[in-house]
Amino acid sequence: MTRLLFIGAGRMGSAIISRLITSGDMKLDISICDPYFSRGTNPALDKVSAIYPTLEAAEIDGPFDVIVLAIKPQLFGKLAHLLKLVTTQHSLVISVMAGIAVDAIRHTHDYSVVRTMPNIGAAHGHSATACFAGPYVTEAGRTLATRIMEKIGSVYWVKDEELLHAVTAVSGSGPAYFFAFVEALANAGKDLGLSPELAKNLAIDTLQSASASLQQMRDPSLLRDAVTSPSGTTAAALAAFSSNNDLSNLVSRATRAANARSIELK
Ligand SMILES: NC(=O)C1=CN([C@@H]2O[C@H](COP(=O)(O)OP(=O)(O)OC[C@H]3O[C@@H](n4cnc5c(N)ncnc54)[C@H](O)[C@@H]3O)[C@@H](O)[C@H]2O)C=CC1
Ligand SMILES: O=C(O)[C@@H]1CCC=N1
């Protein structure tokens, strides 16, 4: 039985716990440390073994084999020194926190650390997650981290920790870009005379159509060509996106801003 402690069970922590529990094919004993978590919000989460309000709780039953850090990066500095209470040198710490480097997570302790960057699709098993293994992570540790993160979607590994900033800018924050685009498309549809409700539904379902096509044929350029009739309506719209390289420049500026912010969180 592998003993896991989730520090933080908000959006990301609870998505991972819930997918681990509902898939049920790993022998796991899961506990939560989160001062604001209470039972009764999600039936899968109610199956955890224990809920602790703090890492210093007298009843905490450590050490744990795996600690998942799913708190806000800004909080980590206050908790780092307490990790010694729930870990040994054999523990594997898996972080989903944006920005915080392996060295900072190891602090003065000697557990091994895998940093990951999932996304909000985790709740439905559709995260795109990239991982980086810090020093001393064994092959068994990598395999365990992969098995855990695969429960929430696809898993990729990067060899250079610095690349996690770019990963965060592309796939960690990425879902929000598509949500913002759907909002903009719905607003544009409204301006063209559609009711707000119809414009929103068409925009949302269109993202679903595009996503399903991309999953089947993983080639966005080919798919774009397939929609674009010569001199047709799509060509007219895409010409506006590409005039002065507007869309590329905008996406490049946005991802550079996210990348820079991730570096600041270090
Ligand atoms: N939301 C997203 O789409 C993504 C978030 N992340 C990362 O995941 C981490 C968590 O983000 P979310 O789940 O969105 O935030 P959240 O705010 O939903 O969850 C944070 C949890 O930490 C808990 N918490 C607060 N103080 C605590 C303490 N002293 N000890 C233990 N737990 C405490 C809160 O009660 C809350 O449940 C962040 O570091 C973020 O960078 C990574 C990828 C995507
Ligand atoms: O916005 C953030 O900082 C986190 C990391 C990636 C998605 N949400």
PDB file of C-alpha atoms and ligand atoms in Angstrom:
ATOM      1  CA  MET A   1       0.000   0.000   0.000  1.00  0.00           C
ATOM      2  CA  THR A   2       1.485   3.368  -1.043  1.00  0.00           C
ATOM      3  CA  ARG A   3       0.693   6.164   1.424  1.00  0.00           C
ATOM      4  CA  LEU A   4      -0.053   9.546  -0.168  1.00  0.00           C
ATOM      5  CA  LEU A   5      -0.548  12.908   1.509  1.00  0.00           C
ATOM      6  CA  PHE A   6      -2.061  15.750  -0.505  1.00  0.00           C
ATOM      7  CA  ILE A   7      -1.076  19.144   0.867  1.00  0.00           C
ATOM      8  CA  GLY A   8      -3.857  21.283  -0.584  1.00  0.00           C
ATOM      9  CA  ALA A   9      -7.068  19.757  -1.917  1.00  0.00           C
ATOM     10  CA  GLY A  10      -8.506  22.630  -3.913  1.00  0.00           C
ATOM     11  CA  ARG A  11      -9.235  22.498  -7.658  1.00  0.00           C
ATOM     12  CA  MET A  12      -6.062  20.671  -8.680  1.00  0.00           C
ATOM     13  CA  GLY A  13      -5.494  18.516  -5.575  1.00  0.00           C
ATOM     14  CA  SER A  14      -9.078  17.285  -5.414  1.00  0.00           C
ATOM     15  CA  ALA A  15      -9.157  16.565  -9.172  1.00  0.00           C
ATOM     16  CA  ILE A  16      -6.120  14.266  -8.828  1.00  0.00           C
ATOM     17  CA  ILE A  17      -7.438  12.580  -5.646  1.00  0.00           C
ATOM     18  CA  SER A  18     -10.840  12.014  -7.162  1.00  0.00           C
ATOM     19  CA  ARG A  19      -9.412  10.457 -10.374  1.00  0.00           C
ATOM     20  CA  LEU A  20      -7.060   8.241  -8.310  1.00  0.00           C
ATOM     21  CA  ILE A  21      -9.906   7.021  -6.120  1.00  0.00           C
ATOM     22  CA  THR A  22     -12.449   6.447  -8.900  1.00  0.00           C
ATOM     23  CA  SER A  23      -9.966   4.550 -11.092  1.00  0.00           C
ATOM     24  CA  GLY A  24      -9.220   2.315  -8.102  1.00  0.00           C
ATOM     25  CA  ASP A  25      -6.473   0.269  -9.776  1.00  0.00           C
ATOM     26  CA  MET A  26      -3.575   1.423  -7.574  1.00  0.00           C
ATOM     27  CA  LYS A  27      -3.157   0.311  -3.989  1.00  0.00           C
ATOM     28  CA  LEU A  28      -3.173   3.741  -2.362  1.00  0.00           C
ATOM     29  CA  ASP A  29      -3.925   5.085   1.078  1.00  0.00           C
ATOM     30  CA  ILE A  30      -4.708   8.785   0.622  1.00  0.00           C
ATOM     31  CA  SER A  31      -4.771  11.536   3.257  1.00  0.00           C
ATOM     32  CA  ILE A  32      -5.360  15.270   2.892  1.00  0.00           C
ATOM     33  CA  CYS A  33      -3.850  18.209   4.719  1.00  0.00           C
ATOM     34  CA  ASP A  34      -5.961  21.296   4.019  1.00  0.00           C
ATOM     35  CA  PRO A  35      -7.356  23.614   6.702  1.00  0.00           C
ATOM     36  CA  TYR A  36     -10.369  24.510   4.545  1.00  0.00           C
ATOM     37  CA  PHE A  37     -11.299  21.044   3.249  1.00  0.00           C
ATOM     38  CA  SER A  38     -14.418  19.354   4.571  1.00  0.00           C
ATOM     39  CA  ARG A  39     -16.091  16.076   3.693  1.00  0.00           C
ATOM     40  CA  GLY A  40     -19.419  16.043   1.825  1.00  0.00           C
ATOM     41  CA  THR A  41     -18.513  18.027  -1.286  1.00  0.00           C
ATOM     42  CA  ASN A  42     -17.453  15.116  -3.522  1.00  0.00           C
ATOM     43  CA  PRO A  43     -18.281  11.430  -2.801  1.00  0.00           C
ATOM     44  CA  ALA A  44     -14.927  10.208  -4.181  1.00  0.00           C
ATOM     45  CA  LEU A  45     -13.023  12.539  -1.859  1.00  0.00           C
ATOM     46  CA  ASP A  46     -14.997  11.268   1.132  1.00  0.00           C
ATOM     47  CA  LYS A  47     -13.118   7.970   0.748  1.00  0.00           C
ATOM     48  CA  VAL A  48      -9.776   9.436   1.855  1.00  0.00           C
ATOM     49  CA  SER A  49      -8.325   7.904   5.033  1.00  0.00           C
ATOM     50  CA  ALA A  50      -7.726  11.094   6.990  1.00  0.00           C
ATOM     51  CA  ILE A  51      -8.057  14.865   6.778  1.00  0.00           C
ATOM     52  CA  TYR A  52      -5.642  17.035   8.735  1.00  0.00           C
ATOM     53  CA  PRO A  53      -5.969  20.782   9.249  1.00  0.00           C
ATOM     54  CA  THR A  54      -2.203  21.389   9.426  1.00  0.00           C
ATOM     55  CA  LEU A  55       1.075  19.539   8.993  1.00  0.00           C
ATOM     56  CA  GLU A  56       1.710  20.068  12.703  1.00  0.00           C
ATOM     57  CA  ALA A  57      -1.534  18.299  13.747  1.00  0.00           C
ATOM     58  CA  ALA A  58      -0.774  16.019  16.693  1.00  0.00           C
ATOM     59  CA  GLU A  59      -2.684  13.104  15.136  1.00  0.00           C
ATOM     60  CA  ILE A  60      -0.882  13.213  11.789  1.00  0.00           C
ATOM     61  CA  ASP A  61       0.117   9.686  10.885  1.00  0.00           C
ATOM     62  CA  GLY A  62       3.333  10.126   8.872  1.00  0.00           C
ATOM     63  CA  PRO A  63       5.691   9.631   7.236  1.00  0.00           C
ATOM     64  CA  PHE A  64       4.193   9.275   3.741  1.00  0.00           C
ATOM     65  CA  ASP A  65       5.638   7.610   0.642  1.00  0.00           C
ATOM     66  CA  VAL A  66       4.347  10.347  -1.649  1.00  0.00           C
ATOM     67  CA  ILE A  67       3.495  13.962  -0.845  1.00  0.00           C
ATOM     68  CA  VAL A  68       1.586  15.934  -3.487  1.00  0.00           C
ATOM     69  CA  LEU A  69       2.050  19.678  -3.133  1.00  0.00           C
ATOM     70  CA  ALA A  70      -1.122  21.288  -4.509  1.00  0.00           C
ATOM     71  CA  ILE A  71      -1.108  24.590  -2.658  1.00  0.00           C
ATOM     72  CA  LYS A  72      -0.626  28.048  -4.149  1.00  0.00           C
ATOM     73  CA  PRO A  73       3.048  28.812  -4.875  1.00  0.00           C
ATOM     74  CA  GLN A  74       2.884  31.884  -2.645  1.00  0.00           C
ATOM     75  CA  LEU A  75       2.085  29.667   0.372  1.00  0.00           C
ATOM     76  CA  PHE A  76       4.927  27.205  -0.096  1.00  0.00           C
ATOM     77  CA  GLY A  77       7.598  29.289   1.651  1.00  0.00           C
ATOM     78  CA  LYS A  78       5.587  29.206   4.879  1.00  0.00           C
ATOM     79  CA  LEU A  79       5.180  25.393   4.811  1.00  0.00           C
ATOM     80  CA  ALA A  80       8.550  24.225   3.421  1.00  0.00           C
ATOM     81  CA  HIS A  81      10.203  23.660   6.801  1.00  0.00           C
ATOM     82  CA  LEU A  82       7.238  21.528   7.981  1.00  0.00           C
ATOM     83  CA  LEU A  83       7.687  18.910   5.255  1.00  0.00           C
ATOM     84  CA  LYS A  84      10.265  17.178   7.465  1.00  0.00           C
ATOM     85  CA  LEU A  85       7.345  16.166   9.741  1.00  0.00           C
ATOM     86  CA  VAL A  86       5.731  13.982   7.063  1.00  0.00           C
ATOM     87  CA  THR A  87       8.645  12.772   4.905  1.00  0.00           C
ATOM     88  CA  THR A  88      11.747  10.593   5.017  1.00  0.00           C
ATOM     89  CA  GLN A  89      14.661  10.501   2.584  1.00  0.00           C
ATOM     90  CA  HIS A  90      12.723   7.792   0.703  1.00  0.00           C
ATOM     91  CA  SER A  91       9.656   9.966   0.170  1.00  0.00           C
ATOM     92  CA  LEU A  92       8.779  11.265  -3.283  1.00  0.00           C
ATOM     93  CA  VAL A  93       7.424  14.812  -3.362  1.00  0.00           C
ATOM     94  CA  ILE A  94       5.304  15.615  -6.433  1.00  0.00           C
ATOM     95  CA  SER A  95       4.610  19.299  -6.935  1.00  0.00           C
ATOM     96  CA  VAL A  96       1.935  20.781  -9.180  1.00  0.00           C
ATOM     97  CA  MET A  97       2.860  24.327  -8.106  1.00  0.00           C
ATOM     98  CA  ALA A  98       3.694  26.801 -10.841  1.00  0.00           C
ATOM     99  CA  GLY A  99       7.158  28.337 -10.705  1.00  0.00           C
ATOM    100  CA  ILE A 100       8.620  26.841  -7.501  1.00  0.00           C
ATOM    101  CA  ALA A 101      11.921  25.126  -8.355  1.00  0.00           C
ATOM    102  CA  VAL A 102      13.044  21.657  -7.277  1.00  0.00           C
ATOM    103  CA  ASP A 103      15.834  23.177  -5.171  1.00  0.00           C
ATOM    104  CA  ALA A 104      13.341  25.304  -3.238  1.00  0.00           C
ATOM    105  CA  ILE A 105      11.002  22.323  -2.784  1.00  0.00           C
ATOM    106  CA  ARG A 106      13.818  20.141  -1.482  1.00  0.00           C
ATOM    107  CA  HIS A 107      14.587  22.982   0.932  1.00  0.00           C
ATOM    108  CA  THR A 108      17.028  21.483   3.419  1.00  0.00           C
ATOM    109  CA  HIS A 109      15.439  18.010   3.240  1.00  0.00           C
ATOM    110  CA  ASP A 110      16.668  15.033   1.253  1.00  0.00           C
ATOM    111  CA  TYR A 111      13.516  13.567  -0.299  1.00  0.00           C
ATOM    112  CA  SER A 112      13.338  13.440  -4.084  1.00  0.00           C
ATOM    113  CA  VAL A 113      11.139  15.792  -6.080  1.00  0.00           C
ATOM    114  CA  VAL A 114       9.174  15.503  -9.306  1.00  0.00           C
ATOM    115  CA  ARG A 115       7.771  18.804 -10.556  1.00  0.00           C
ATOM    116  CA  THR A 116       4.703  18.612 -12.737  1.00  0.00           C
ATOM    117  CA  MET A 117       2.540  21.104 -14.589  1.00  0.00           C
ATOM    118  CA  PRO A 118      -0.981  19.773 -15.195  1.00  0.00           C
ATOM    119  CA  ASN A 119      -3.994  21.804 -16.312  1.00  0.00           C
ATOM    120  CA  ILE A 120      -7.634  22.257 -15.428  1.00  0.00           C
ATOM    121  CA  GLY A 121      -8.639  19.318 -17.673  1.00  0.00           C
ATOM    122  CA  ALA A 122      -7.457  17.121 -14.769  1.00  0.00           C
ATOM    123  CA  ALA A 123     -10.957  16.978 -13.313  1.00  0.00           C
ATOM    124  CA  HIS A 124     -12.219  15.100 -16.416  1.00  0.00           C
ATOM    125  CA  GLY A 125      -9.066  13.087 -17.156  1.00  0.00           C
ATOM    126  CA  HIS A 126      -8.041  15.509 -19.942  1.00  0.00           C
ATOM    127  CA  SER A 127      -5.059  17.301 -18.443  1.00  0.00           C
ATOM    128  CA  ALA A 128      -1.937  17.720 -20.564  1.00  0.00           C
ATOM    129  CA  THR A 129       0.789  17.320 -17.941  1.00  0.00           C
ATOM    130  CA  ALA A 130       4.542  17.771 -18.264  1.00  0.00           C
ATOM    131  CA  CYS A 131       6.913  16.504 -15.558  1.00  0.00           C
ATOM    132  CA  PHE A 132      10.533  17.083 -14.580  1.00  0.00           C
ATOM    133  CA  ALA A 133      12.471  14.703 -12.340  1.00  0.00           C
ATOM    134  CA  GLY A 134      14.864  16.380  -9.880  1.00  0.00           C
ATOM    135  CA  PRO A 135      18.111  14.806  -8.621  1.00  0.00           C
ATOM    136  CA  TYR A 136      17.917  11.388  -6.924  1.00  0.00           C
ATOM    137  CA  VAL A 137      14.500  10.515  -8.418  1.00  0.00           C
ATOM    138  CA  THR A 138      14.720   6.786  -9.095  1.00  0.00           C
ATOM    139  CA  GLU A 139      13.252   4.983 -12.091  1.00  0.00           C
ATOM    140  CA  ALA A 140      10.601   3.643  -9.693  1.00  0.00           C
ATOM    141  CA  GLY A 141       9.840   7.237  -8.613  1.00  0.00           C
ATOM    142  CA  ARG A 142       9.403   8.356 -12.231  1.00  0.00           C
ATOM    143  CA  THR A 143       7.153   5.396 -12.931  1.00  0.00           C
ATOM    144  CA  LEU A 144       5.034   6.107  -9.851  1.00  0.00           C
ATOM    145  CA  ALA A 145       4.737   9.812 -10.748  1.00  0.00           C
ATOM    146  CA  THR A 146       3.739   8.853 -14.299  1.00  0.00           C
ATOM    147  CA  ARG A 147       1.093   6.405 -13.044  1.00  0.00           C
ATOM    148  CA  ILE A 148      -0.369   9.034 -10.714  1.00  0.00           C
ATOM    149  CA  MET A 149      -0.416  11.861 -13.267  1.00  0.00           C
ATOM    150  CA  GLU A 150      -1.729   9.595 -16.063  1.00  0.00           C
ATOM    151  CA  LYS A 151      -4.928   9.318 -14.060  1.00  0.00           C
ATOM    152  CA  ILE A 152      -5.674  12.936 -15.005  1.00  0.00           C
ATOM    153  CA  GLY A 153      -4.625  12.787 -18.671  1.00  0.00           C
ATOM    154  CA  SER A 154      -1.573  12.675 -20.923  1.00  0.00           C
ATOM    155  CA  VAL A 155       1.920  12.800 -19.388  1.00  0.00           C
ATOM    156  CA  TYR A 156       5.116  14.113 -20.989  1.00  0.00           C
ATOM    157  CA  TRP A 157       8.595  14.503 -19.434  1.00  0.00           C
ATOM    158  CA  VAL A 158      11.045  17.355 -19.976  1.00  0.00           C
ATOM    159  CA  LYS A 159      14.770  17.008 -19.268  1.00  0.00           C
ATOM    160  CA  ASP A 160      15.415  20.678 -18.485  1.00  0.00           C
ATOM    161  CA  GLU A 161      13.623  22.167 -15.473  1.00  0.00           C
ATOM    162  CA  GLU A 162      13.658  25.641 -17.055  1.00  0.00           C
ATOM    163  CA  LEU A 163      11.298  24.334 -19.755  1.00  0.00           C
ATOM    164  CA  LEU A 164       8.528  24.024 -17.165  1.00  0.00           C
ATOM    165  CA  HIS A 165       8.051  27.796 -17.438  1.00  0.00           C
ATOM    166  CA  ALA A 166       7.270  27.363 -21.139  1.00  0.00           C
ATOM    167  CA  VAL A 167       5.054  24.359 -20.376  1.00  0.00           C
ATOM    168  CA  THR A 168       3.126  26.489 -17.878  1.00  0.00           C
ATOM    169  CA  ALA A 169       2.730  29.216 -20.509  1.00  0.00           C
ATOM    170  CA  VAL A 170       1.457  26.761 -23.143  1.00  0.00           C
ATOM    171  CA  SER A 171      -0.557  24.028 -21.429  1.00  0.00           C
ATOM    172  CA  GLY A 172      -0.840  25.012 -17.729  1.00  0.00           C
ATOM    173  CA  SER A 173      -2.447  28.378 -18.432  1.00  0.00           C
ATOM    174  CA  GLY A 174      -3.488  27.374 -21.966  1.00  0.00           C
ATOM    175  CA  PRO A 175      -7.083  26.321 -21.229  1.00  0.00           C
ATOM    176  CA  ALA A 176      -7.812  29.887 -20.084  1.00  0.00           C
ATOM    177  CA  TYR A 177      -6.718  31.213 -23.505  1.00  0.00           C
ATOM    178  CA  PHE A 178      -9.281  28.993 -25.215  1.00  0.00           C
ATOM    179  CA  PHE A 179     -11.964  30.044 -22.689  1.00  0.00           C
ATOM    180  CA  ALA A 180     -11.151  33.688 -23.424  1.00  0.00           C
ATOM    181  CA  PHE A 181     -11.350  32.971 -27.170  1.00  0.00           C
ATOM    182  CA  VAL A 182     -14.757  31.325 -26.723  1.00  0.00           C
ATOM    183  CA  GLU A 183     -15.939  34.408 -24.823  1.00  0.00           C
ATOM    184  CA  ALA A 184     -14.665  36.672 -27.618  1.00  0.00           C
ATOM    185  CA  LEU A 185     -16.267  34.492 -30.325  1.00  0.00           C
ATOM    186  CA  ALA A 186     -19.593  34.477 -28.467  1.00  0.00           C
ATOM    187  CA  ASN A 187     -19.468  38.275 -28.112  1.00  0.00           C
ATOM    188  CA  ALA A 188     -18.654  38.627 -31.806  1.00  0.00           C
ATOM    189  CA  GLY A 189     -21.616  36.368 -32.654  1.00  0.00           C
ATOM    190  CA  LYS A 190     -23.840  38.595 -30.508  1.00  0.00           C
ATOM    191  CA  ASP A 191     -22.614  41.671 -32.382  1.00  0.00           C
ATOM    192  CA  LEU A 192     -23.626  39.923 -35.614  1.00  0.00           C
ATOM    193  CA  GLY A 193     -27.212  39.553 -34.337  1.00  0.00           C
ATOM    194  CA  LEU A 194     -27.309  36.137 -32.587  1.00  0.00           C
ATOM    195  CA  SER A 195     -28.977  35.947 -29.174  1.00  0.00           C
ATOM    196  CA  PRO A 196     -26.409  35.843 -26.322  1.00  0.00           C
ATOM    197  CA  GLU A 197     -27.481  32.291 -25.433  1.00  0.00           C
ATOM    198  CA  LEU A 198     -27.226  30.963 -28.997  1.00  0.00           C
ATOM    199  CA  ALA A 199     -23.892  32.731 -29.570  1.00  0.00           C
ATOM    200  CA  LYS A 200     -22.461  31.205 -26.372  1.00  0.00           C
ATOM    201  CA  ASN A 201     -23.730  27.692 -27.159  1.00  0.00           C
ATOM    202  CA  LEU A 202     -22.432  27.800 -30.743  1.00  0.00           C
ATOM    203  CA  ALA A 203     -19.024  29.061 -29.580  1.00  0.00           C
ATOM    204  CA  ILE A 204     -18.721  26.376 -26.863  1.00  0.00           C
ATOM    205  CA  ASP A 205     -19.864  23.532 -29.133  1.00  0.00           C
ATOM    206  CA  THR A 206     -17.503  24.743 -31.871  1.00  0.00           C
ATOM    207  CA  LEU A 207     -14.527  24.421 -29.525  1.00  0.00           C
ATOM    208  CA  GLN A 208     -15.741  20.883 -28.817  1.00  0.00           C
ATOM    209  CA  SER A 209     -15.904  20.181 -32.610  1.00  0.00           C
ATOM    210  CA  ALA A 210     -12.387  21.515 -33.122  1.00  0.00           C
ATOM    211  CA  SER A 211     -11.056  19.564 -30.142  1.00  0.00           C
ATOM    212  CA  ALA A 212     -12.640  16.286 -31.284  1.00  0.00           C
ATOM    213  CA  SER A 213     -11.170  16.734 -34.796  1.00  0.00           C
ATOM    214  CA  LEU A 214      -7.748  17.500 -33.331  1.00  0.00           C
ATOM    215  CA  GLN A 215      -7.836  14.408 -31.145  1.00  0.00           C
ATOM    216  CA  GLN A 216      -8.575  12.266 -34.203  1.00  0.00           C
ATOM    217  CA  MET A 217      -6.106  13.877 -36.616  1.00  0.00           C
ATOM    218  CA  ARG A 218      -3.359  15.588 -34.601  1.00  0.00           C
ATOM    219  CA  ASP A 219      -2.509  18.098 -37.319  1.00  0.00           C
ATOM    220  CA  PRO A 220      -3.935  21.603 -36.811  1.00  0.00           C
ATOM    221  CA  SER A 221      -2.599  22.939 -40.140  1.00  0.00           C
ATOM    222  CA  LEU A 222      -4.214  20.158 -42.164  1.00  0.00           C
ATOM    223  CA  LEU A 223      -7.506  20.619 -40.292  1.00  0.00           C
ATOM    224  CA  ARG A 224      -7.423  24.380 -40.865  1.00  0.00           C
ATOM    225  CA  ASP A 225      -6.962  23.713 -44.591  1.00  0.00           C
ATOM    226  CA  ALA A 226      -9.858  21.246 -44.503  1.00  0.00           C
ATOM    227  CA  VAL A 227     -12.235  23.976 -43.242  1.00  0.00           C
ATOM    228  CA  THR A 228     -10.909  26.698 -45.549  1.00  0.00           C
ATOM    229  CA  SER A 229     -12.516  26.760 -49.014  1.00  0.00           C
ATOM    230  CA  PRO A 230     -10.591  28.887 -51.533  1.00  0.00           C
ATOM    231  CA  SER A 231     -11.950  32.461 -51.408  1.00  0.00           C
ATOM    232  CA  GLY A 232     -14.606  31.315 -48.931  1.00  0.00           C
ATOM    233  CA  THR A 233     -15.788  32.583 -45.537  1.00  0.00           C
ATOM    234  CA  THR A 234     -13.054  30.937 -43.435  1.00  0.00           C
ATOM    235  CA  ALA A 235     -10.341  32.375 -45.684  1.00  0.00           C
ATOM    236  CA  ALA A 236     -11.855  35.829 -45.137  1.00  0.00           C
ATOM    237  CA  ALA A 237     -11.771  35.373 -41.346  1.00  0.00           C
ATOM    238  CA  LEU A 238      -8.273  33.861 -41.242  1.00  0.00           C
ATOM    239  CA  ALA A 239      -6.942  36.751 -43.338  1.00  0.00           C
ATOM    240  CA  ALA A 240      -7.973  39.050 -40.476  1.00  0.00           C
ATOM    241  CA  PHE A 241      -6.146  36.840 -37.947  1.00  0.00           C
ATOM    242  CA  SER A 242      -2.968  36.776 -40.011  1.00  0.00           C
ATOM    243  CA  SER A 243      -2.930  40.399 -41.168  1.00  0.00           C
ATOM    244  CA  ASN A 244       0.356  41.826 -39.795  1.00  0.00           C
ATOM    245  CA  ASN A 245       0.834  38.432 -38.103  1.00  0.00           C
ATOM    246  CA  ASP A 246      -1.683  39.679 -35.517  1.00  0.00           C
ATOM    247  CA  LEU A 247      -2.709  36.323 -34.039  1.00  0.00           C
ATOM    248  CA  SER A 248       0.856  34.917 -33.873  1.00  0.00           C
ATOM    249  CA  ASN A 249       2.146  38.112 -32.305  1.00  0.00           C
ATOM    250  CA  LEU A 250      -0.674  38.226 -29.742  1.00  0.00           C
ATOM    251  CA  VAL A 251      -0.201  34.569 -28.714  1.00  0.00           C
ATOM    252  CA  SER A 252       3.547  35.065 -28.570  1.00  0.00           C
ATOM    253  CA  ARG A 253       3.146  38.133 -26.307  1.00  0.00           C
ATOM    254  CA  ALA A 254       0.684  36.278 -24.055  1.00  0.00           C
ATOM    255  CA  THR A 255       2.838  33.164 -23.622  1.00  0.00           C
ATOM    256  CA  ARG A 256       5.955  35.270 -23.020  1.00  0.00           C
ATOM    257  CA  ALA A 257       4.079  37.099 -20.253  1.00  0.00           C
ATOM    258  CA  ALA A 258       3.038  33.786 -18.642  1.00  0.00           C
ATOM    259  CA  ASN A 259       6.590  32.414 -19.004  1.00  0.00           C
ATOM    260  CA  ALA A 260       8.017  35.558 -17.348  1.00  0.00           C
ATOM    261  CA  ARG A 261       5.484  35.388 -14.489  1.00  0.00           C
ATOM    262  CA  SER A 262       6.343  31.718 -13.890  1.00  0.00           C
ATOM    263  CA  ILE A 263      10.032  32.691 -13.609  1.00  0.00           C
ATOM    264  CA  GLU A 264       9.102  35.417 -11.086  1.00  0.00           C
ATOM    265  CA  LEU A 265       7.307  32.834  -8.883  1.00  0.00           C
ATOM    266  CA  LYS A 266      10.614  30.963  -8.401  1.00  0.00           C
TER     267      LYS A 266
HETATM  268  N1  LIG B   1      -5.927  25.759 -11.366  1.00  0.00           N
HETATM  269  C1  LIG B   1      -5.195  25.378 -12.420  1.00  0.00           C
HETATM  270  O1  LIG B   1      -5.671  25.370 -13.569  1.00  0.00           O
HETATM  271  C2  LIG B   1      -3.784  24.928 -12.212  1.00  0.00           C
HETATM  272  C3  LIG B   1      -3.139  25.073 -11.011  1.00  0.00           C
HETATM  273  N2  LIG B   1      -1.838  24.649 -10.875  1.00  0.00           N
HETATM  274  C4  LIG B   1      -1.151  24.809  -9.601  1.00  0.00           C
HETATM  275  O2  LIG B   1      -1.859  24.057  -8.633  1.00  0.00           O
HETATM  276  C5  LIG B   1      -1.694  24.664  -7.357  1.00  0.00           C
HETATM  277  C6  LIG B   1      -3.049  24.735  -6.684  1.00  0.00           C
HETATM  278  O3  LIG B   1      -3.910  25.505  -7.491  1.00  0.00           O
HETATM  279  P1  LIG B   1      -5.492  25.341  -7.371  1.00  0.00           P
HETATM  280  O4  LIG B   1      -5.831  23.950  -7.025  1.00  0.00           O
HETATM  281  O5  LIG B   1      -6.056  25.974  -8.586  1.00  0.00           O
HETATM  282  O6  LIG B   1      -5.760  26.299  -6.104  1.00  0.00           O
HETATM  283  P2  LIG B   1      -6.926  26.183  -5.023  1.00  0.00           P
HETATM  284  O7  LIG B   1      -6.991  27.515  -4.381  1.00  0.00           O
HETATM  285  O8  LIG B   1      -8.166  25.632  -5.644  1.00  0.00           O
HETATM  286  O9  LIG B   1      -6.348  25.107  -4.001  1.00  0.00           O
HETATM  287  C7  LIG B   1      -5.397  25.405  -3.028  1.00  0.00           C
HETATM  288  C8  LIG B   1      -5.785  24.656  -1.788  1.00  0.00           C
HETATM  289  O10 LIG B   1      -4.801  24.904  -0.794  1.00  0.00           O
HETATM  290  C9  LIG B   1      -5.465  24.906   0.446  1.00  0.00           C
HETATM  291  N3  LIG B   1      -4.664  25.501   1.500  1.00  0.00           N
HETATM  292  C10 LIG B   1      -4.615  26.800   1.903  1.00  0.00           C
HETATM  293  N4  LIG B   1      -3.776  26.930   2.952  1.00  0.00           N
HETATM  294  C11 LIG B   1      -3.271  25.683   3.200  1.00  0.00           C
HETATM  295  C12 LIG B   1      -2.358  25.168   4.160  1.00  0.00           C
HETATM  296  N5  LIG B   1      -1.775  25.952   5.063  1.00  0.00           N
HETATM  297  N6  LIG B   1      -2.078  23.843   4.132  1.00  0.00           N
HETATM  298  C13 LIG B   1      -2.650  23.032   3.225  1.00  0.00           C
HETATM  299  N7  LIG B   1      -3.533  23.470   2.292  1.00  0.00           N
HETATM  300  C14 LIG B   1      -3.831  24.777   2.283  1.00  0.00           C
HETATM  301  C15 LIG B   1      -6.746  25.686   0.153  1.00  0.00           C
HETATM  302  O11 LIG B   1      -7.734  25.454   1.160  1.00  0.00           O
HETATM  303  C16 LIG B   1      -7.141  25.119  -1.198  1.00  0.00           C
HETATM  304  O12 LIG B   1      -8.012  24.018  -1.050  1.00  0.00           O
HETATM  305  C17 LIG B   1      -1.065  26.027  -7.582  1.00  0.00           C
HETATM  306  O13 LIG B   1       0.258  25.981  -7.115  1.00  0.00           O
HETATM  307  C18 LIG B   1      -1.100  26.233  -9.085  1.00  0.00           C
HETATM  308  O14 LIG B   1       0.063  26.874  -9.538  1.00  0.00           O
HETATM  309  C19 LIG B   1      -1.163  24.019 -11.876  1.00  0.00           C
HETATM  310  C20 LIG B   1      -1.763  23.841 -13.067  1.00  0.00           C
HETATM  311  C21 LIG B   1      -3.098  24.294 -13.375  1.00  0.00           C
HETATM  312  O1  LIG B   2      -2.421  30.779 -13.188  1.00  0.00           O
HETATM  313  C1  LIG B   2      -1.627  30.078 -12.554  1.00  0.00           C
HETATM  314  O2  LIG B   2      -0.661  30.602 -11.948  1.00  0.00           O
HETATM  315  C2  LIG B   2      -1.803  28.581 -12.502  1.00  0.00           C
HETATM  316  C3  LIG B   2      -0.652  27.866 -13.140  1.00  0.00           C
HETATM  317  C4  LIG B   2      -1.161  27.358 -14.441  1.00  0.00           C
HETATM  318  C5  LIG B   2      -2.595  27.564 -14.374  1.00  0.00           C
HETATM  319  N1  LIG B   2      -2.935  28.186 -13.289  1.00  0.00           N
END
